[in-house]
PDB file of C-alpha atoms in Angstrom:
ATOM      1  CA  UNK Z 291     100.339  64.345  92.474  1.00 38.00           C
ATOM      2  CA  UNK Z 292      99.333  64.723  89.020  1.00 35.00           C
ATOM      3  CA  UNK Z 293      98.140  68.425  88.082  1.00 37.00           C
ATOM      4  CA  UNK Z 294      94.503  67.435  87.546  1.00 34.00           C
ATOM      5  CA  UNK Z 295      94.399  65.604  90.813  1.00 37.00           C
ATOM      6  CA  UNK Z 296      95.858  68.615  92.166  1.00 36.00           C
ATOM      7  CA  UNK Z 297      93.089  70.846  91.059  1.00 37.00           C
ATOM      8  CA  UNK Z 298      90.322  68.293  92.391  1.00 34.00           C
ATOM      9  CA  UNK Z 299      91.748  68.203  95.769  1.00 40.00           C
ATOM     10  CA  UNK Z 300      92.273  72.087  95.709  1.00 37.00           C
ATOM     11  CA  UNK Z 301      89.069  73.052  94.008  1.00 42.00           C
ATOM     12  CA  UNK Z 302      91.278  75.682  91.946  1.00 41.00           C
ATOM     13  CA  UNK Z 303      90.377  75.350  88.470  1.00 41.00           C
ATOM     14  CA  UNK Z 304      93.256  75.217  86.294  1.00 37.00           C
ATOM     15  CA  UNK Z 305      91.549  76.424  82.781  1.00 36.00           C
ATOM     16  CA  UNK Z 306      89.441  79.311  81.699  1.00 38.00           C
ATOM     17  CA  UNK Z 307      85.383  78.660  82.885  1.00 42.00           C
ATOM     18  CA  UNK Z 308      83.525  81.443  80.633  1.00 46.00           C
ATOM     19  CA  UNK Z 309      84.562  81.671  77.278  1.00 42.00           C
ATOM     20  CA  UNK Z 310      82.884  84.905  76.742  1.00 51.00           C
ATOM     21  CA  UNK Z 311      84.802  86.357  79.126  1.00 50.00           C
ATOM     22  CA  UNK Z 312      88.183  84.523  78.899  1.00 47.00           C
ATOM     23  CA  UNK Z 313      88.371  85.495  75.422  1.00 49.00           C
ATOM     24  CA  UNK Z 314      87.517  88.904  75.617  1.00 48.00           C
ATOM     25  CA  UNK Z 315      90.653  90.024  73.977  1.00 46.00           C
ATOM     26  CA  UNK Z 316      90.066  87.802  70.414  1.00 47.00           C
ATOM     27  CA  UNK Z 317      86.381  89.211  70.605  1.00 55.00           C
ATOM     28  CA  UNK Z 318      87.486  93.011  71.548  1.00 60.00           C
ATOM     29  CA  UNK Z 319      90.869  93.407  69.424  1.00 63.00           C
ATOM     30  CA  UNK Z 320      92.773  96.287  69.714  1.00 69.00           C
ATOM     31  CA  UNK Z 321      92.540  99.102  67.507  1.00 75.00           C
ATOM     32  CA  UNK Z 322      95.614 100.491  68.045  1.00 78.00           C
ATOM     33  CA  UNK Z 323      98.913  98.699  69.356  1.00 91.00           C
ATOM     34  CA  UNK Z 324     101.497 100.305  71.184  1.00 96.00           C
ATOM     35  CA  UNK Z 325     102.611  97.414  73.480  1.00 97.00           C
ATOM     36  CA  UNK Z 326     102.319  94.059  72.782  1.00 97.00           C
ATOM     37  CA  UNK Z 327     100.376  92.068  75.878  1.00 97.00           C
ATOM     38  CA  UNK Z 328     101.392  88.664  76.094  1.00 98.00           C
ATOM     39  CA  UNK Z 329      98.244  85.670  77.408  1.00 96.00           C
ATOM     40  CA  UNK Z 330      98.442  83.894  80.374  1.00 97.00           C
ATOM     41  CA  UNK Z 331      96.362  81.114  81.687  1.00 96.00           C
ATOM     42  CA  UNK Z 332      95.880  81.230  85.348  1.00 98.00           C
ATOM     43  CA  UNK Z 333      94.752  78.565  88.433  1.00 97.00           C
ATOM     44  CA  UNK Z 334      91.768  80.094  89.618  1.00 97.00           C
ATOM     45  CA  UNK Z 335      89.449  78.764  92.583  1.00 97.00           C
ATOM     46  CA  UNK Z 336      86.242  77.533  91.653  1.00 95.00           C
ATOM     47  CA  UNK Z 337      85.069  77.891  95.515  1.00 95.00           C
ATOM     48  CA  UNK Z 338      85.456  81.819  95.083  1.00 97.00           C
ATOM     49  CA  UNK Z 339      82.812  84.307  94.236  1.00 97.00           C
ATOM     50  CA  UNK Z 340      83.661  87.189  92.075  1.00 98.00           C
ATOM     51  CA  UNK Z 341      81.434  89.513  90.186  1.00 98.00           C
ATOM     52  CA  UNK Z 342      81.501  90.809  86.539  1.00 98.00           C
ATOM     53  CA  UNK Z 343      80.715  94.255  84.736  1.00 98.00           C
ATOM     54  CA  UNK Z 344      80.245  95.760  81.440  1.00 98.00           C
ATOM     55  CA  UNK Z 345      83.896  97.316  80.848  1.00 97.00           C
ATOM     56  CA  UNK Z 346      81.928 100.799  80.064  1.00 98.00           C
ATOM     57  CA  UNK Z 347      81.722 100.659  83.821  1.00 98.00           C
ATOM     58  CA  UNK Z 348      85.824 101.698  83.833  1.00 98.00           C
ATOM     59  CA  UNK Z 349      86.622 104.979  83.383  1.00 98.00           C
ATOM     60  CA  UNK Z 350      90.325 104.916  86.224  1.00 98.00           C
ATOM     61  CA  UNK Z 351      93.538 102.527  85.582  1.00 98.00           C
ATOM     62  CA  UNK Z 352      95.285 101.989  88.960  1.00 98.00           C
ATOM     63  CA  UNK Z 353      98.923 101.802  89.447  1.00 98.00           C
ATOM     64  CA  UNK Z 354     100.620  99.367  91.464  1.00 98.00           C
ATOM     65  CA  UNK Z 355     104.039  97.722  92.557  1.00 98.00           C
ATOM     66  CA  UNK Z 356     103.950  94.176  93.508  1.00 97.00           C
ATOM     67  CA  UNK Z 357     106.354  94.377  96.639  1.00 96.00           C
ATOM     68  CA  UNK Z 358     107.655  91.523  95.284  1.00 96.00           C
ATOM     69  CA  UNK Z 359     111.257  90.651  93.326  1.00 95.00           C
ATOM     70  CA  UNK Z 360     110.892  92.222  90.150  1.00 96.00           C
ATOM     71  CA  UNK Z 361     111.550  88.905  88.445  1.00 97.00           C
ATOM     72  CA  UNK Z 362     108.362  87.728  89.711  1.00 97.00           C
ATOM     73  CA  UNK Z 363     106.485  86.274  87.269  1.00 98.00           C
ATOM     74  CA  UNK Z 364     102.572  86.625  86.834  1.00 98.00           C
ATOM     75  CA  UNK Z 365     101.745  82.929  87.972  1.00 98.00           C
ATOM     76  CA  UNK Z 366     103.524  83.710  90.860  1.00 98.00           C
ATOM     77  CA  UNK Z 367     101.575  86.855  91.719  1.00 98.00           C
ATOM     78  CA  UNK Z 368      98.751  84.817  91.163  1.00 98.00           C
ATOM     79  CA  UNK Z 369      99.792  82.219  93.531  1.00 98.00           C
ATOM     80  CA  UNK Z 370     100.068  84.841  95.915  1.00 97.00           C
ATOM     81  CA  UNK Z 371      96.691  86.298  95.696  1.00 98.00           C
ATOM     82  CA  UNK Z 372      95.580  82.647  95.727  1.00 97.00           C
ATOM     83  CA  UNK Z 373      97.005  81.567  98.845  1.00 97.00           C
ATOM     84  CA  UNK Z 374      95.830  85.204 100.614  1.00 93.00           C
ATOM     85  CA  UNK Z 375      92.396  83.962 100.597  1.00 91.00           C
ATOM     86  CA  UNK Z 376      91.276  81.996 103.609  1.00 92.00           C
ATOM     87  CA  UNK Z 377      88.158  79.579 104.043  1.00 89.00           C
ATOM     88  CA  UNK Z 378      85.809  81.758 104.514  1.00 91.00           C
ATOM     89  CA  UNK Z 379      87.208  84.193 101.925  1.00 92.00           C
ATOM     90  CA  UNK Z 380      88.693  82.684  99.060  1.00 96.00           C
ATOM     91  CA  UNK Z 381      89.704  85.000  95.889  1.00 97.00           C
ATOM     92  CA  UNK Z 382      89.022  84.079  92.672  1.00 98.00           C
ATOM     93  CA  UNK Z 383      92.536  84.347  90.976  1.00 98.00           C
ATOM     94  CA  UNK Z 384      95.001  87.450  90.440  1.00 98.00           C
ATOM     95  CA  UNK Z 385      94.133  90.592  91.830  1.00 98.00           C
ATOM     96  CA  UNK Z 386      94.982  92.971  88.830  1.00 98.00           C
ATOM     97  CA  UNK Z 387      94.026  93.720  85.159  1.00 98.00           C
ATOM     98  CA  UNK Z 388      97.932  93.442  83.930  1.00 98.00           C
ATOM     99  CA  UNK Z 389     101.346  92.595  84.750  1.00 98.00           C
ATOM    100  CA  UNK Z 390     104.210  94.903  84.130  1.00 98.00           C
ATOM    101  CA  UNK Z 391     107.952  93.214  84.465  1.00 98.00           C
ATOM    102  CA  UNK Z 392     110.878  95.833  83.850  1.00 97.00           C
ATOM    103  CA  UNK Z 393     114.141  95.993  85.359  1.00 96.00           C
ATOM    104  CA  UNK Z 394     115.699  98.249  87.747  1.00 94.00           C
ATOM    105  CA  UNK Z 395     117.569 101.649  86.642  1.00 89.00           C
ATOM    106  CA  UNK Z 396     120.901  99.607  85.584  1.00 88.00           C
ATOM    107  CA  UNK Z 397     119.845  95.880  85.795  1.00 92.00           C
ATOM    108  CA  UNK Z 398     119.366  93.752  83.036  1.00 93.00           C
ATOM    109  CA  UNK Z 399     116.361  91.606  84.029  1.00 95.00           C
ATOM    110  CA  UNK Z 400     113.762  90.531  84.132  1.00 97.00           C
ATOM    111  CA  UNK Z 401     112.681  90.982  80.137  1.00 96.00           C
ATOM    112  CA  UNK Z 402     110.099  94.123  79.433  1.00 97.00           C
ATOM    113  CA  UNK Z 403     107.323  92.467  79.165  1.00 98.00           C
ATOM    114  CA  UNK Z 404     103.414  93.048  79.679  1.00 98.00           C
ATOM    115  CA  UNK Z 405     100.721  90.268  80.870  1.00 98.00           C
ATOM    116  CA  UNK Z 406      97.324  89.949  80.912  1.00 98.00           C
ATOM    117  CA  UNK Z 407      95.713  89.175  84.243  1.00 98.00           C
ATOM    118  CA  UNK Z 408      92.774  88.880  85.253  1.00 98.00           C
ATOM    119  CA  UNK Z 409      89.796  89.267  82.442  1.00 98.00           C
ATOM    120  CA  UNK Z 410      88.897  92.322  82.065  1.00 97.00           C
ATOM    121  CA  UNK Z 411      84.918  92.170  82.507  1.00 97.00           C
ATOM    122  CA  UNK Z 412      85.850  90.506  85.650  1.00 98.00           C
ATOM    123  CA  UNK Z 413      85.567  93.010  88.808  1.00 98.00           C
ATOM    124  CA  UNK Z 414      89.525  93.528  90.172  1.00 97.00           C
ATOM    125  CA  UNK Z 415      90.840  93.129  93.997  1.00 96.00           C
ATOM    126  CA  UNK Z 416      93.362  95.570  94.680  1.00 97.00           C
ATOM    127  CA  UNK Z 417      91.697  99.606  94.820  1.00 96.00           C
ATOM    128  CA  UNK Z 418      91.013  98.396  98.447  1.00 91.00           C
ATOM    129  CA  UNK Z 419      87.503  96.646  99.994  1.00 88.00           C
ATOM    130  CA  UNK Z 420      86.121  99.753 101.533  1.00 93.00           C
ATOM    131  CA  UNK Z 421      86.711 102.474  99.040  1.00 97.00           C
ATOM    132  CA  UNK Z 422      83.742 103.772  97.558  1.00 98.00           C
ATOM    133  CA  UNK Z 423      83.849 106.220  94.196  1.00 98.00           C
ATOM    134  CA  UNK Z 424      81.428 108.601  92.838  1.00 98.00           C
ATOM    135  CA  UNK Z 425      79.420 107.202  89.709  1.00 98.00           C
ATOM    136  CA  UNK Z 426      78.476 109.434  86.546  1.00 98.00           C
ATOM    137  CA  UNK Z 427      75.512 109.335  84.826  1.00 98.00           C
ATOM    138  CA  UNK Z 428      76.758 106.042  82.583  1.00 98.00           C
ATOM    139  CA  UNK Z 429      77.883 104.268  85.622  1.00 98.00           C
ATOM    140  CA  UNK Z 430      74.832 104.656  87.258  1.00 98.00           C
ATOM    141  CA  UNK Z 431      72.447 103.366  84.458  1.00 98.00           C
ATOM    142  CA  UNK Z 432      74.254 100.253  84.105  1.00 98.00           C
ATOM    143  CA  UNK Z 433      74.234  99.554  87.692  1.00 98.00           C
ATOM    144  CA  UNK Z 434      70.418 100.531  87.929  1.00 98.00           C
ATOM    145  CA  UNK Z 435      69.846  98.251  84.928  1.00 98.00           C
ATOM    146  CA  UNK Z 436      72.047  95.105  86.976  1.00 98.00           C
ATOM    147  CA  UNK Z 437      74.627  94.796  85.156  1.00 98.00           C
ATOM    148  CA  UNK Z 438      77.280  94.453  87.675  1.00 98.00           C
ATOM    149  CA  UNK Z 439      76.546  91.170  89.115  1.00 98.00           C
ATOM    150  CA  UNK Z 440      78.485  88.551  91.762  1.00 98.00           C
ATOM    151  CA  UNK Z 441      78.447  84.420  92.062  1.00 98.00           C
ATOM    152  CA  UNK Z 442      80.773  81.471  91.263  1.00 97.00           C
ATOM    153  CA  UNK Z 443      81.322  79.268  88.543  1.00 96.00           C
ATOM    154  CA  UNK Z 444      78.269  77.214  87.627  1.00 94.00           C
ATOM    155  CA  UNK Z 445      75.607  79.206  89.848  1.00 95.00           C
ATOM    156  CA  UNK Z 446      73.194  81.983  88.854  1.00 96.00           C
ATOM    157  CA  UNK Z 447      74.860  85.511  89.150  1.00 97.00           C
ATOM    158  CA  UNK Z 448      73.304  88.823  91.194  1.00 97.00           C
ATOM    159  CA  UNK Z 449      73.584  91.557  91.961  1.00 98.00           C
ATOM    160  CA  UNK Z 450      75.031  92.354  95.538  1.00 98.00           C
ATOM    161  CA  UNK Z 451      73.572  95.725  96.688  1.00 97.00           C
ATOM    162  CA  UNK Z 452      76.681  95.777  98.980  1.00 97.00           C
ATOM    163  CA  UNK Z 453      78.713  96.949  96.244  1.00 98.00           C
ATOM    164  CA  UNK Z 454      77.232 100.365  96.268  1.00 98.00           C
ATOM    165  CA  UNK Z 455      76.712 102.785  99.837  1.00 97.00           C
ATOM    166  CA  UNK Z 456      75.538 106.262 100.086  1.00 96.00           C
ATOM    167  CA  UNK Z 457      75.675 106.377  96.119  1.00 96.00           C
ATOM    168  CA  UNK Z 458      79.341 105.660  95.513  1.00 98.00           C
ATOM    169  CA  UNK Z 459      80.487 102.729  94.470  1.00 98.00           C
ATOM    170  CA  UNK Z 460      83.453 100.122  95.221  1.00 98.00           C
ATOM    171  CA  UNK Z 461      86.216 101.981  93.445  1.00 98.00           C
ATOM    172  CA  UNK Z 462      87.105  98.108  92.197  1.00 98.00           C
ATOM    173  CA  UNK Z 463      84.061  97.900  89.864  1.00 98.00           C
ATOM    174  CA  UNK Z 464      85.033 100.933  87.734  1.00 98.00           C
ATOM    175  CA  UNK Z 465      88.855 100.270  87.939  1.00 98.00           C
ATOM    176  CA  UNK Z 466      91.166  98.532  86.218  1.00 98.00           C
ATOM    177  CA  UNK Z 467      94.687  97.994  88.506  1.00 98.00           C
ATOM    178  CA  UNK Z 468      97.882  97.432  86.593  1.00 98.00           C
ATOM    179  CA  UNK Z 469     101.079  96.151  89.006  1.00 98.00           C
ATOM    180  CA  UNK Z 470     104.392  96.731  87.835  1.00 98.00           C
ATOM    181  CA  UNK Z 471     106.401  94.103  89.159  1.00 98.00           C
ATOM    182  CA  UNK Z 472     109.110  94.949  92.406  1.00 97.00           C
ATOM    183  CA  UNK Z 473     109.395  97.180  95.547  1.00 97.00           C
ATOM    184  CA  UNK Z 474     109.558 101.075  94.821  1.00 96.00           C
ATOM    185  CA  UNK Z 475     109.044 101.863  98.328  1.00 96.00           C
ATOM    186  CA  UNK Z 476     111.457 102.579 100.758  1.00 94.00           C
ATOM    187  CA  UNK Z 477     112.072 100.340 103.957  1.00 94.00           C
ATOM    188  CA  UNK Z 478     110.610 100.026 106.503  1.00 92.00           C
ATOM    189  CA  UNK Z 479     108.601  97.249 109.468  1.00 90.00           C
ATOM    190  CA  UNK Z 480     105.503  96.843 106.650  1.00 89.00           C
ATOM    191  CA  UNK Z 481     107.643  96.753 104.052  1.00 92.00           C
ATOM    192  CA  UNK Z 482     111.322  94.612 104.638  1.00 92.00           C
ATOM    193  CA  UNK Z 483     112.051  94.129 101.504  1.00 90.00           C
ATOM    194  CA  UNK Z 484     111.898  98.045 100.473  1.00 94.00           C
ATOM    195  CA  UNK Z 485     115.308  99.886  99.011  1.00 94.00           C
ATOM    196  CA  UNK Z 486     117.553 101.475 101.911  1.00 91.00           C
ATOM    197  CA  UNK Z 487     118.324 104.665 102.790  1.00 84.00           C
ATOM    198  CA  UNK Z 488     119.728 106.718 100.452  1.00 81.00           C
ATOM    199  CA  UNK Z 489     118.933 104.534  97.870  1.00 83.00           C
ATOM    200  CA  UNK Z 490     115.929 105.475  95.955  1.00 81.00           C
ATOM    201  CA  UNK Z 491     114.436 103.356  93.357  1.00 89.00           C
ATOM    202  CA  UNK Z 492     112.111 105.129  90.649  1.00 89.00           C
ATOM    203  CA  UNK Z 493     110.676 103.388  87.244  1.00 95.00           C
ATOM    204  CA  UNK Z 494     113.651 103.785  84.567  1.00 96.00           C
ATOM    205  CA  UNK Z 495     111.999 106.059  81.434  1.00 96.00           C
ATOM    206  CA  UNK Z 496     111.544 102.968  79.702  1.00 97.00           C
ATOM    207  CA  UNK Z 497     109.215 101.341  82.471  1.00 97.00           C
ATOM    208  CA  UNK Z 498     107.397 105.011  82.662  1.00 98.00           C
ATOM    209  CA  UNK Z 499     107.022 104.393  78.601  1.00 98.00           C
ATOM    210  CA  UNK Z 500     105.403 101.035  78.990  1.00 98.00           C
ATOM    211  CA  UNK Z 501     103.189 102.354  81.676  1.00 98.00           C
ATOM    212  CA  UNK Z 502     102.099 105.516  78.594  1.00 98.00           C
ATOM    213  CA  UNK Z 503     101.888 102.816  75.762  1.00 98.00           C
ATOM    214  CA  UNK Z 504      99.572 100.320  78.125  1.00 98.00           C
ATOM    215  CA  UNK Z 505      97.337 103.340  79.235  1.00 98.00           C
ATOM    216  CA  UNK Z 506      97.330 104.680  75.738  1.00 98.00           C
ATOM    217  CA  UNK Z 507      96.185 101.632  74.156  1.00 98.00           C
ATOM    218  CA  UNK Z 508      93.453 100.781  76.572  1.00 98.00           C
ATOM    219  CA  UNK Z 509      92.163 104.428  76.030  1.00 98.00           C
ATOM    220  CA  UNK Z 510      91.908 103.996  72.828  1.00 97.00           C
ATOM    221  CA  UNK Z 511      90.001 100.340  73.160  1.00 97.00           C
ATOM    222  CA  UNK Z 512      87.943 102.067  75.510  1.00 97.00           C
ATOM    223  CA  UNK Z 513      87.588 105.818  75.495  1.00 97.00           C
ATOM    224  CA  UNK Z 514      85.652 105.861  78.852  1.00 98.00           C
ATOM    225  CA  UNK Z 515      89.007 105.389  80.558  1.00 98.00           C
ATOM    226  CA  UNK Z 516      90.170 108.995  81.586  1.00 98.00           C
ATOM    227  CA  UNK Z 517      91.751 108.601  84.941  1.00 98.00           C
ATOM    228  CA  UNK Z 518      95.204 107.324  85.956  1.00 98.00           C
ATOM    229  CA  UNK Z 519      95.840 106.758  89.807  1.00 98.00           C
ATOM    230  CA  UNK Z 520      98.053 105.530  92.133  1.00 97.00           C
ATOM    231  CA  UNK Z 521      97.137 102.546  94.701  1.00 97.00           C
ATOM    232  CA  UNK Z 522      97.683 105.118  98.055  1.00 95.00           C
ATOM    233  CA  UNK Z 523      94.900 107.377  96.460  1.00 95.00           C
ATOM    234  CA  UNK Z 524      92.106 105.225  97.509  1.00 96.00           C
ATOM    235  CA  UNK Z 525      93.534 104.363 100.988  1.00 90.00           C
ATOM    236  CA  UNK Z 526      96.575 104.584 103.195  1.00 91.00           C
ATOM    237  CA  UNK Z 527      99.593 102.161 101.600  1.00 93.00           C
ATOM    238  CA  UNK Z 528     102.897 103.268 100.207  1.00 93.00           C
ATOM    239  CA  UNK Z 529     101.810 101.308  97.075  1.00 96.00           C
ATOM    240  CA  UNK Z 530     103.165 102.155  94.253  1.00 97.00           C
ATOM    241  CA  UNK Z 531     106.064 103.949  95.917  1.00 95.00           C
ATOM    242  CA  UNK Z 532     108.383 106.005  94.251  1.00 95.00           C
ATOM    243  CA  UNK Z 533     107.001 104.478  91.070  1.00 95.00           C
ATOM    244  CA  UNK Z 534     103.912 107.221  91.179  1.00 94.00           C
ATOM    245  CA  UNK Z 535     105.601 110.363  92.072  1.00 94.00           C
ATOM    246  CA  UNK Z 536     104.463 113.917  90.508  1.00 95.00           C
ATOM    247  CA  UNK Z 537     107.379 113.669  87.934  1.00 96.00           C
ATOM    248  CA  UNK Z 538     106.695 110.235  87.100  1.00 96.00           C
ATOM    249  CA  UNK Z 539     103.488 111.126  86.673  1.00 96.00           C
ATOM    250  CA  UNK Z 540     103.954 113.967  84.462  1.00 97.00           C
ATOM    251  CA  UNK Z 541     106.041 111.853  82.343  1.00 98.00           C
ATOM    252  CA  UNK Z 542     103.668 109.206  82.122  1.00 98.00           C
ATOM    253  CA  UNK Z 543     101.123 111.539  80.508  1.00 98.00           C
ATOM    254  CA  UNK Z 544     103.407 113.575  78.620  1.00 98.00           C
ATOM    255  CA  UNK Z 545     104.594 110.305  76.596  1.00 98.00           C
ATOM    256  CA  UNK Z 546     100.667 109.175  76.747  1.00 98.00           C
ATOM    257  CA  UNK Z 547      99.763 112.410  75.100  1.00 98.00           C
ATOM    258  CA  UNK Z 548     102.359 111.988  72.185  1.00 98.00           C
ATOM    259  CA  UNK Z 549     100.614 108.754  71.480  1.00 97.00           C
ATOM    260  CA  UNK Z 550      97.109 110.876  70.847  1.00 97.00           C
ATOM    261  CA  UNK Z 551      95.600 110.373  74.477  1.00 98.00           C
ATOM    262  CA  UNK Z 552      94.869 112.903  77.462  1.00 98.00           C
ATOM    263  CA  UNK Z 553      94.388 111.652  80.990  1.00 98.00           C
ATOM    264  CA  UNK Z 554      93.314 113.151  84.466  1.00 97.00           C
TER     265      UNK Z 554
END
């Protein structure tokens, strides 16, 4: 079946549908480079709803792992998020902001590489459905003013009044989630394809570097962000496993702060 017959019998959409927001990165360019971040065109399905946001909405980069092989490659993350959707609950395309591949302490491969995901003025999937944040004074005049708003491609957008309860909102809308590709969590029944006993695997230093020099860069793109947190601080998941532990995280901002930025 050819590709474009493919995508008709799907309904996944194969190229970008918004230019203003698929080429936020040549309209937004980055002031400072510390890591190069490599494009990637994605599938996406058409038949999904997803909503978009101003990016001074984010303020909080969230760390992942993918629980996958670390050779994974972004397409196939995508693919996975993809083919999680049902009928009645389709998602729109990859879950997360950016892609990290690194190898393992004392493996060769995959290549260090980062990868865009999905758009950035495009509202993530992975902080978790049902956790709500606290919004500052910013956050809440753009979402008084409706400028977080939800549809699919083609069809008016609005705003869905579901996104916010009890004044907090869905931690996704002022997030940004960044997956570093692999399992850093140990084994267990939810998680088969975690390291054994005995056999703990943490981010090598220059995985923990990438992680400074992505953070760093999108701090200084956008100086709202302030916050970096792990995927288990929003709800109860070993994600990112031993890839967000106190040292790691120390390290993370130590190296961020010799680049010029400061994070909670």
């Amino acid at each position: 079946m050819s590709s474009l017959a493919w995508s008709q019998d799907t309904g996944f959409c194969p190229v970008p549908f918004f230019p203003n927001i698929f080429n936020y990165w040549q309209q937004n360019p980055i002031p400072v480079e510390f890591i190069k971040v490599e494009k990637q065109d994605y599938k996406r399905n058409k038949n999904a709803s997803f909503c978009t946001r101003p990016i001074e909405m984010v303020d909080t980069i969230v760390f992942h792992h993918s629980e996958t092989p670390s050779t994974s490659t972004p397409e196939y993350i995508n693919q996975l998020h993809l083919n999680r959707g049902t009928k009645d609950d389709p998602w729109y395309m990859i879950a997360y902001s950016f892609v990290i591949n690194a190898p393992y302490k004392g493996a060769t491969i995959p290549k260090q590489v980062v990868t865009e995901g999905r758009p950035l003025e495009i509202v993530g999937a992975h902080a978790g459905s049902n956790a709500f944040v606290p919004m500052d004074d910013e956050q809440q005049r753009l979402w008084a003013e409706g400028k977080v708003a939800c549809g699919k491609e083609g069809e008016d957008f609005k705003v869905d009044p579901t996104l916010v309860k009890n004044g907090k909102i869905k931690a996704n809308v002022t997030t940004l989630g960044v997956v570093v590709n692999g399992n850093y969590a140990p084994f267990s029944k939810h998680n088969p394809n975690g390291y054994r006993r005995g056999a703990s695997r943490g981010p090598t230093t220059e995985t923990k570097t990438m992680l400074a020099q992505l953070s760093c860069q999108l701090q200084k793109q956008y100086p709202r962000i302030k916050n970096l947190r792990p995927h288990n601080s929003y709800h109860s998941t070993t994600c990112p496993g031993d890839l967000w532990t106190p040292a790691n995280v120390a390290e993370v901002k130590k190296i961020a702060k010799g680049l010029g930025c400061e994070f909670n």
